[in-house]
Amino acid sequence: MPETVTVSRTDGRSLPVAPGGQVAAELWEMLRGRRLALAGILVLFLAEAATSLVFPLVVGRLLDAVIAADGAGVPGSFWWQVALLAGTAVAAGALTWVAAGALARLAETVIAELREAFVAAALGLPRSVVEAAGAGDVVTRAGDDIAEVSGTLPEVLPRLCASAFTIVLVGAGLGALDPWYVLGFAVTVPLYAVTVRWYLRTAPEVYAAERAARSTRGRHILGTLTELPTVTAHRLEERQSAQVRDATWQTVRWAMRTRIVQNRLFGRLNITEAVGLAAVLAIGVRLALTGEATPGEVTAAALLFLRAVAPVAALLFVMDDAQSCLAALGRLIGVTRRPGPRAGEEPTPPADREEGQGTGTARPGEAPRGVGVAAGEPAWRDAVAAVETVDVRFAYRRDSPVLCGVGLRIARGEVVAVVGATGSGKSTLASLVAGVHEPLAGSVVRGVPRTGIMTVTQETHVFAGTLRDNLTLTAPGSDDERIMRALAVVGATALVSTLPEGLDTPVGHGGHPLTAAQAQHTALARLVLAETELVILDEATADADTADAGLLERAAAAAVRGRAALVIAHRLSQTATADRILVLDAGRVVETGTHDELVAAEGTYARLWRTWSTGRPTTTPSADADRR
């Protein structure tokens, strides 16, 4: 397969959509090792199509035999012909049963592999890409689009091949009866051609737009439900309801447009069928009146034409189903084959980055600075610090800068806390360090590979599975001794004893419920098991109850001990034990130093600390004592 893929987007926020050529190439690749089996299945369907043509020919002969008998009794060949009809019906049914079963096994295997590839690719997407597209886009592709492919793909290919083969056989059969019948059949060809041309010009864009509208609706619904506390806290119910309502009506409008296209298609097909049948019957009546054809032959010709009409209509119906299926496949393969930077290449900068920005300048003896990683060898191989940002600037919208020239250096083993008011850019800085976003200007040099960076946020998810499964997500294969050591580091060994089946207790959805503190302890234990070199705690204890806050803060401090860490602090008690503190205000670093230095400076941090410590014990452990 090619290493890169040309993809297009339905809009500036959606995930990629693969073009038709790439969809075909990907399906052909997925059939590697199965192509011979598929060919055998198609032969079975073609044989079934051939048996279905026995009926009109035999019925025509039976009619001629009955007319020729003229009341003298049933001819001897009558029962043989009836037996032939029954035998071909049984054979057609058996062929269909065997072929359908074999195709189902093959198709469902391919679809299962496609589903697994999509999930794996979706999990590997940069968080910035998912955030820009919205989780609803990913969920809609994993749900609705997979269902569309699963329901349509197993039917399209056999119907397509059987229909094409049947049309060829019908043409040959009509020619064998009389060449004039072929002329009647040929009358329909230009009408079908015009219909197909119209449909191929109209349908693809309509179906693609319908799938995109479904994704937009899913994004709004999922975003509203997952962020329900924020929606209710800020009284955004009407706004979100309006977005869901508008997106739903857009989906309805596009769905109605697809139905309109379908109805117009069916109408044109019915007109074409009527014209063709009238032409064949007119030719048959003329031949019968001149004695060139028997009534049975005219009947056989009409039945053969009707046999051809059904496959032709089926071909266009398949095209209708195929358009929806191809639109869904394009959205799935657009993710599974999403192009990314090759090894050693610099990631593509954002489209709105100004020319000449974001290159950085290396100091003597340091690794070259780049956005994310430098071109050529990864910057982390030679960097001294765990991470360093130089004059970083970032904005989600060009007219609203979030970070303005932020410089940050975290040495290996150093804990740096970042504090500031809501909206000062703390979480954005953490996202840049983690590689979720790339700066619009300045540089980020990481002294560790991105696989050596782990982020723990306040939104901790407990996956459906056992506690052991949840803990070993970051370190598969860890034995019980290693797991218990990790739990002991964060002071959570008691969690195992409180569960009925210990580490093998099902938790998450449908399992044993975990409290918010227990879920956060689980996340911190995962961090210990991962043994990453750089840790980002983005308000990891912000949702803890007052009774659990101190316990979780000590657990977090233990989890990052010996590692480089960036701590986005909601509770200033965490900053007091950090090696260094950065104070952000409106996207700029306004103060930096240790806790004692900043308190003595009587600046922004000192005011924040006084506000925080009012009513709380004024003594705080030193950083060295805490780290011991």
PDB file of C-alpha atoms in Angstrom, residues 296-508:
ATOM      1  CA  GLY A 296     -45.096 -19.634 -26.416  1.00  0.00           C
ATOM      2  CA  GLU A 297     -42.104 -17.853 -27.919  1.00  0.00           C
ATOM      3  CA  VAL A 298     -43.783 -14.465 -27.480  1.00  0.00           C
ATOM      4  CA  THR A 299     -44.557 -15.369 -23.858  1.00  0.00           C
ATOM      5  CA  ALA A 300     -40.972 -16.536 -23.319  1.00  0.00           C
ATOM      6  CA  ALA A 301     -39.648 -13.289 -24.842  1.00  0.00           C
ATOM      7  CA  ALA A 302     -41.845 -11.160 -22.567  1.00  0.00           C
ATOM      8  CA  LEU A 303     -40.827 -13.171 -19.493  1.00  0.00           C
ATOM      9  CA  LEU A 304     -37.161 -12.986 -20.503  1.00  0.00           C
ATOM     10  CA  PHE A 305     -37.421  -9.219 -20.848  1.00  0.00           C
ATOM     11  CA  LEU A 306     -38.977  -9.005 -17.385  1.00  0.00           C
ATOM     12  CA  ARG A 307     -36.101 -11.160 -16.142  1.00  0.00           C
ATOM     13  CA  ALA A 308     -33.728  -8.581 -17.594  1.00  0.00           C
ATOM     14  CA  VAL A 309     -35.661  -5.640 -16.183  1.00  0.00           C
ATOM     15  CA  ALA A 310     -35.214  -6.869 -12.622  1.00  0.00           C
ATOM     16  CA  PRO A 311     -31.386  -7.137 -12.887  1.00  0.00           C
ATOM     17  CA  VAL A 312     -31.138  -3.747 -14.592  1.00  0.00           C
ATOM     18  CA  ALA A 313     -33.224  -2.184 -11.846  1.00  0.00           C
ATOM     19  CA  ALA A 314     -31.164  -4.130  -9.305  1.00  0.00           C
ATOM     20  CA  LEU A 315     -27.987  -2.682 -10.805  1.00  0.00           C
ATOM     21  CA  LEU A 316     -29.284   0.839 -10.291  1.00  0.00           C
ATOM     22  CA  PHE A 317     -30.632  -0.032  -6.865  1.00  0.00           C
ATOM     23  CA  VAL A 318     -27.169  -1.403  -6.063  1.00  0.00           C
ATOM     24  CA  MET A 319     -25.740   1.887  -7.229  1.00  0.00           C
ATOM     25  CA  ASP A 320     -28.087   3.643  -4.810  1.00  0.00           C
ATOM     26  CA  ASP A 321     -26.987   1.418  -1.914  1.00  0.00           C
ATOM     27  CA  ALA A 322     -23.379   1.593  -3.065  1.00  0.00           C
ATOM     28  CA  GLN A 323     -23.368   5.391  -2.932  1.00  0.00           C
ATOM     29  CA  SER A 324     -24.316   5.344   0.739  1.00  0.00           C
ATOM     30  CA  CYS A 325     -21.892   2.476   1.417  1.00  0.00           C
ATOM     31  CA  LEU A 326     -19.022   4.209  -0.421  1.00  0.00           C
ATOM     32  CA  ALA A 327     -19.697   7.435   1.454  1.00  0.00           C
ATOM     33  CA  ALA A 328     -19.453   5.511   4.743  1.00  0.00           C
ATOM     34  CA  LEU A 329     -16.336   3.621   3.589  1.00  0.00           C
ATOM     35  CA  GLY A 330     -14.670   6.870   2.559  1.00  0.00           C
ATOM     36  CA  ARG A 331     -15.212   8.260   6.045  1.00  0.00           C
ATOM     37  CA  LEU A 332     -13.797   5.111   7.681  1.00  0.00           C
ATOM     38  CA  ILE A 333     -10.801   4.675   5.383  1.00  0.00           C
ATOM     39  CA  GLY A 334     -10.126   8.402   5.594  1.00  0.00           C
ATOM     40  CA  VAL A 335      -9.237   7.748   9.228  1.00  0.00           C
ATOM     41  CA  THR A 336      -7.514   4.358   8.871  1.00  0.00           C
ATOM     42  CA  ARG A 337      -5.310   5.679   6.064  1.00  0.00           C
ATOM     43  CA  ARG A 338      -4.968   9.199   7.403  1.00  0.00           C
ATOM     44  CA  PRO A 339      -1.539  10.491   6.287  1.00  0.00           C
ATOM     45  CA  GLY A 340       0.884  11.717   8.906  1.00  0.00           C
ATOM     46  CA  PRO A 341       4.464  12.951   8.992  1.00  0.00           C
ATOM     47  CA  ARG A 342       7.009  10.349   8.018  1.00  0.00           C
ATOM     48  CA  ALA A 343       9.762   9.288  10.355  1.00  0.00           C
ATOM     49  CA  GLY A 344      12.190  12.129  10.878  1.00  0.00           C
ATOM     50  CA  GLU A 345       9.980  14.736   9.262  1.00  0.00           C
ATOM     51  CA  GLU A 346       8.628  17.809  10.962  1.00  0.00           C
ATOM     52  CA  PRO A 347       4.858  17.771  11.444  1.00  0.00           C
ATOM     53  CA  THR A 348       2.930  19.989   9.072  1.00  0.00           C
ATOM     54  CA  PRO A 349       2.461  23.396  10.677  1.00  0.00           C
ATOM     55  CA  PRO A 350      -1.000  24.873  11.142  1.00  0.00           C
ATOM     56  CA  ALA A 351      -2.462  26.541   8.076  1.00  0.00           C
ATOM     57  CA  ASP A 352      -2.617  29.969   9.702  1.00  0.00           C
ATOM     58  CA  ARG A 353       1.027  30.041  10.813  1.00  0.00           C
ATOM     59  CA  GLU A 354       2.823  33.028   9.376  1.00  0.00           C
ATOM     60  CA  GLU A 355       5.698  32.351   7.045  1.00  0.00           C
ATOM     61  CA  GLY A 356       9.034  32.284   8.818  1.00  0.00           C
ATOM     62  CA  GLN A 357       7.591  31.595  12.264  1.00  0.00           C
ATOM     63  CA  GLY A 358       8.013  28.485  14.319  1.00  0.00           C
ATOM     64  CA  THR A 359      11.493  27.514  13.212  1.00  0.00           C
ATOM     65  CA  GLY A 360      13.390  28.432  16.368  1.00  0.00           C
ATOM     66  CA  THR A 361      17.122  28.919  16.738  1.00  0.00           C
ATOM     67  CA  ALA A 362      19.540  26.508  18.362  1.00  0.00           C
ATOM     68  CA  ARG A 363      21.940  27.687  21.010  1.00  0.00           C
ATOM     69  CA  PRO A 364      25.515  26.430  20.938  1.00  0.00           C
ATOM     70  CA  GLY A 365      25.657  22.877  22.236  1.00  0.00           C
ATOM     71  CA  GLU A 366      21.886  22.391  22.235  1.00  0.00           C
ATOM     72  CA  ALA A 367      19.683  20.340  19.991  1.00  0.00           C
ATOM     73  CA  PRO A 368      18.068  22.195  17.109  1.00  0.00           C
ATOM     74  CA  ARG A 369      14.727  23.676  18.001  1.00  0.00           C
ATOM     75  CA  GLY A 370      11.663  22.969  15.938  1.00  0.00           C
ATOM     76  CA  VAL A 371       7.954  22.867  16.279  1.00  0.00           C
ATOM     77  CA  GLY A 372       7.276  19.537  17.979  1.00  0.00           C
ATOM     78  CA  VAL A 373      10.462  17.814  16.833  1.00  0.00           C
ATOM     79  CA  ALA A 374      13.264  19.088  14.666  1.00  0.00           C
ATOM     80  CA  ALA A 375      13.778  17.896  11.118  1.00  0.00           C
ATOM     81  CA  GLY A 376      16.100  14.941  10.733  1.00  0.00           C
ATOM     82  CA  GLU A 377      16.979  13.167  13.972  1.00  0.00           C
ATOM     83  CA  PRO A 378      14.390  13.623  16.754  1.00  0.00           C
ATOM     84  CA  ALA A 379      15.357  16.478  19.060  1.00  0.00           C
ATOM     85  CA  TRP A 380      14.940  14.386  22.205  1.00  0.00           C
ATOM     86  CA  ARG A 381      18.020  12.338  21.412  1.00  0.00           C
ATOM     87  CA  ASP A 382      20.404  15.184  22.197  1.00  0.00           C
ATOM     88  CA  ALA A 383      18.330  17.508  24.416  1.00  0.00           C
ATOM     89  CA  VAL A 384      19.473  18.016  27.998  1.00  0.00           C
ATOM     90  CA  ALA A 385      16.166  19.177  29.496  1.00  0.00           C
ATOM     91  CA  ALA A 386      13.070  17.009  29.596  1.00  0.00           C
ATOM     92  CA  VAL A 387      11.247  19.753  27.705  1.00  0.00           C
ATOM     93  CA  GLU A 388      11.845  23.369  26.784  1.00  0.00           C
ATOM     94  CA  THR A 389       9.605  25.958  25.171  1.00  0.00           C
ATOM     95  CA  VAL A 390      11.094  29.100  23.691  1.00  0.00           C
ATOM     96  CA  ASP A 391       8.975  32.192  23.002  1.00  0.00           C
ATOM     97  CA  VAL A 392       5.908  30.048  22.388  1.00  0.00           C
ATOM     98  CA  ARG A 393       2.817  31.718  20.998  1.00  0.00           C
ATOM     99  CA  PHE A 394      -0.554  30.073  20.456  1.00  0.00           C
ATOM    100  CA  ALA A 395      -4.150  31.038  19.660  1.00  0.00           C
ATOM    101  CA  TYR A 396      -7.275  29.028  18.959  1.00  0.00           C
ATOM    102  CA  ARG A 397      -8.527  32.069  17.016  1.00  0.00           C
ATOM    103  CA  ARG A 398      -6.119  34.518  15.469  1.00  0.00           C
ATOM    104  CA  ASP A 399      -7.787  37.510  17.143  1.00  0.00           C
ATOM    105  CA  SER A 400      -7.660  35.891  20.621  1.00  0.00           C
ATOM    106  CA  PRO A 401      -4.080  34.953  21.620  1.00  0.00           C
ATOM    107  CA  VAL A 402      -3.871  32.460  24.472  1.00  0.00           C
ATOM    108  CA  LEU A 403      -0.102  32.269  24.972  1.00  0.00           C
ATOM    109  CA  CYS A 404       2.237  35.178  24.212  1.00  0.00           C
ATOM    110  CA  GLY A 405       5.954  34.406  24.204  1.00  0.00           C
ATOM    111  CA  VAL A 406       6.018  31.790  26.986  1.00  0.00           C
ATOM    112  CA  GLY A 407       9.372  30.269  27.885  1.00  0.00           C
ATOM    113  CA  LEU A 408       9.577  27.138  30.033  1.00  0.00           C
ATOM    114  CA  ARG A 409      12.370  24.702  30.821  1.00  0.00           C
ATOM    115  CA  ILE A 410      11.890  21.546  32.867  1.00  0.00           C
ATOM    116  CA  ALA A 411      15.048  19.665  33.745  1.00  0.00           C
ATOM    117  CA  ARG A 412      15.007  15.924  34.186  1.00  0.00           C
ATOM    118  CA  GLY A 413      13.628  15.087  37.611  1.00  0.00           C
ATOM    119  CA  GLU A 414      12.380  18.652  38.186  1.00  0.00           C
ATOM    120  CA  VAL A 415       8.793  19.468  39.190  1.00  0.00           C
ATOM    121  CA  VAL A 416       7.490  22.764  37.797  1.00  0.00           C
ATOM    122  CA  ALA A 417       4.063  24.070  38.812  1.00  0.00           C
ATOM    123  CA  VAL A 418       2.043  26.524  36.731  1.00  0.00           C
ATOM    124  CA  VAL A 419      -0.595  28.684  38.401  1.00  0.00           C
ATOM    125  CA  GLY A 420      -2.842  31.459  37.222  1.00  0.00           C
ATOM    126  CA  ALA A 421      -6.423  32.558  36.971  1.00  0.00           C
ATOM    127  CA  THR A 422      -8.936  30.680  34.849  1.00  0.00           C
ATOM    128  CA  GLY A 423      -8.242  31.411  31.192  1.00  0.00           C
ATOM    129  CA  SER A 424      -4.615  32.395  31.747  1.00  0.00           C
ATOM    130  CA  GLY A 425      -3.399  29.604  29.411  1.00  0.00           C
ATOM    131  CA  LYS A 426      -2.293  26.923  31.872  1.00  0.00           C
ATOM    132  CA  SER A 427      -3.973  23.953  30.189  1.00  0.00           C
ATOM    133  CA  THR A 428      -3.000  25.245  26.745  1.00  0.00           C
ATOM    134  CA  LEU A 429       0.645  25.302  27.801  1.00  0.00           C
ATOM    135  CA  ALA A 430       0.278  21.727  29.050  1.00  0.00           C
ATOM    136  CA  SER A 431      -1.227  20.718  25.694  1.00  0.00           C
ATOM    137  CA  LEU A 432       1.730  22.223  23.831  1.00  0.00           C
ATOM    138  CA  VAL A 433       4.216  20.414  26.049  1.00  0.00           C
ATOM    139  CA  ALA A 434       2.348  17.129  25.551  1.00  0.00           C
ATOM    140  CA  GLY A 435       2.234  17.638  21.777  1.00  0.00           C
ATOM    141  CA  VAL A 436      -1.552  17.888  21.579  1.00  0.00           C
ATOM    142  CA  HIS A 437      -1.210  21.263  19.831  1.00  0.00           C
ATOM    143  CA  GLU A 438       1.672  22.849  17.938  1.00  0.00           C
ATOM    144  CA  PRO A 439       2.654  26.465  18.580  1.00  0.00           C
ATOM    145  CA  LEU A 440       1.916  29.125  16.021  1.00  0.00           C
ATOM    146  CA  ALA A 441       5.352  30.601  16.727  1.00  0.00           C
ATOM    147  CA  GLY A 442       8.329  29.744  18.887  1.00  0.00           C
ATOM    148  CA  SER A 443       9.553  26.227  19.504  1.00  0.00           C
ATOM    149  CA  VAL A 444       9.029  23.198  21.707  1.00  0.00           C
ATOM    150  CA  VAL A 445      11.999  20.880  22.170  1.00  0.00           C
ATOM    151  CA  ARG A 446      11.364  17.651  24.017  1.00  0.00           C
ATOM    152  CA  GLY A 447      14.166  15.781  25.692  1.00  0.00           C
ATOM    153  CA  VAL A 448      12.045  12.637  25.763  1.00  0.00           C
ATOM    154  CA  PRO A 449      10.092  10.900  23.010  1.00  0.00           C
ATOM    155  CA  ARG A 450       6.387  11.619  22.924  1.00  0.00           C
ATOM    156  CA  THR A 451       5.742   8.051  24.001  1.00  0.00           C
ATOM    157  CA  GLY A 452       7.590   8.959  27.203  1.00  0.00           C
ATOM    158  CA  ILE A 453       5.073  11.689  28.105  1.00  0.00           C
ATOM    159  CA  MET A 454       1.916  10.944  30.067  1.00  0.00           C
ATOM    160  CA  THR A 455      -0.896  13.301  31.049  1.00  0.00           C
ATOM    161  CA  VAL A 456      -3.296  12.859  33.962  1.00  0.00           C
ATOM    162  CA  THR A 457      -6.280  15.206  33.985  1.00  0.00           C
ATOM    163  CA  GLN A 458      -9.139  15.785  36.403  1.00  0.00           C
ATOM    164  CA  GLU A 459     -11.405  13.820  34.052  1.00  0.00           C
ATOM    165  CA  THR A 460     -10.419  10.257  34.918  1.00  0.00           C
ATOM    166  CA  HIS A 461     -12.203   7.490  33.039  1.00  0.00           C
ATOM    167  CA  VAL A 462     -12.718   4.026  34.454  1.00  0.00           C
ATOM    168  CA  PHE A 463     -12.956   1.513  31.632  1.00  0.00           C
ATOM    169  CA  ALA A 464     -15.364  -1.413  31.677  1.00  0.00           C
ATOM    170  CA  GLY A 465     -13.271  -4.370  32.834  1.00  0.00           C
ATOM    171  CA  THR A 466     -11.461  -5.559  35.899  1.00  0.00           C
ATOM    172  CA  LEU A 467      -9.407  -3.327  38.148  1.00  0.00           C
ATOM    173  CA  ARG A 468      -6.359  -5.198  36.854  1.00  0.00           C
ATOM    174  CA  ASP A 469      -7.286  -4.311  33.269  1.00  0.00           C
ATOM    175  CA  ASN A 470      -7.644  -0.644  34.208  1.00  0.00           C
ATOM    176  CA  LEU A 471      -4.298  -0.530  35.986  1.00  0.00           C
ATOM    177  CA  THR A 472      -2.297  -2.345  33.297  1.00  0.00           C
ATOM    178  CA  LEU A 473      -3.526  -0.262  30.375  1.00  0.00           C
ATOM    179  CA  THR A 474      -0.152   1.491  30.314  1.00  0.00           C
ATOM    180  CA  ALA A 475       1.896  -1.603  31.147  1.00  0.00           C
ATOM    181  CA  PRO A 476       0.307  -4.774  29.757  1.00  0.00           C
ATOM    182  CA  GLY A 477       1.541  -7.991  31.296  1.00  0.00           C
ATOM    183  CA  SER A 478       2.385  -6.497  34.689  1.00  0.00           C
ATOM    184  CA  ASP A 479       2.228  -9.149  37.399  1.00  0.00           C
ATOM    185  CA  ASP A 480       0.431  -8.783  40.726  1.00  0.00           C
ATOM    186  CA  GLU A 481       3.614  -7.849  42.581  1.00  0.00           C
ATOM    187  CA  ARG A 482       4.359  -4.936  40.239  1.00  0.00           C
ATOM    188  CA  ILE A 483       0.741  -3.766  40.358  1.00  0.00           C
ATOM    189  CA  MET A 484       0.680  -3.788  44.147  1.00  0.00           C
ATOM    190  CA  ARG A 485       3.979  -1.875  44.292  1.00  0.00           C
ATOM    191  CA  ALA A 486       2.470   0.823  42.066  1.00  0.00           C
ATOM    192  CA  LEU A 487      -0.608   1.018  44.273  1.00  0.00           C
ATOM    193  CA  ALA A 488       1.618   1.251  47.352  1.00  0.00           C
ATOM    194  CA  VAL A 489       3.497   4.207  45.848  1.00  0.00           C
ATOM    195  CA  VAL A 490       0.269   6.199  45.600  1.00  0.00           C
ATOM    196  CA  GLY A 491      -1.084   4.886  48.901  1.00  0.00           C
ATOM    197  CA  ALA A 492      -3.952   2.937  47.372  1.00  0.00           C
ATOM    198  CA  THR A 493      -3.324  -0.676  48.407  1.00  0.00           C
ATOM    199  CA  ALA A 494      -6.459  -0.523  50.552  1.00  0.00           C
ATOM    200  CA  LEU A 495      -8.489  -0.179  47.354  1.00  0.00           C
ATOM    201  CA  VAL A 496      -7.833  -3.815  46.446  1.00  0.00           C
ATOM    202  CA  SER A 497      -8.948  -5.106  49.837  1.00  0.00           C
ATOM    203  CA  THR A 498     -12.235  -3.184  49.642  1.00  0.00           C
ATOM    204  CA  LEU A 499     -13.256  -4.865  46.384  1.00  0.00           C
ATOM    205  CA  PRO A 500     -14.997  -8.257  46.549  1.00  0.00           C
ATOM    206  CA  GLU A 501     -12.684  -9.972  44.062  1.00  0.00           C
ATOM    207  CA  GLY A 502      -9.584  -7.839  44.538  1.00  0.00           C
ATOM    208  CA  LEU A 503      -7.751  -7.006  41.320  1.00  0.00           C
ATOM    209  CA  ASP A 504     -10.166  -9.183  39.359  1.00  0.00           C
ATOM    210  CA  THR A 505     -13.241  -7.213  40.420  1.00  0.00           C
ATOM    211  CA  PRO A 506     -15.163  -5.814  37.419  1.00  0.00           C
ATOM    212  CA  VAL A 507     -15.319  -2.020  37.590  1.00  0.00           C
ATOM    213  CA  GLY A 508     -16.560   0.721  35.300  1.00  0.00           C
TER     214      GLY A 508
END
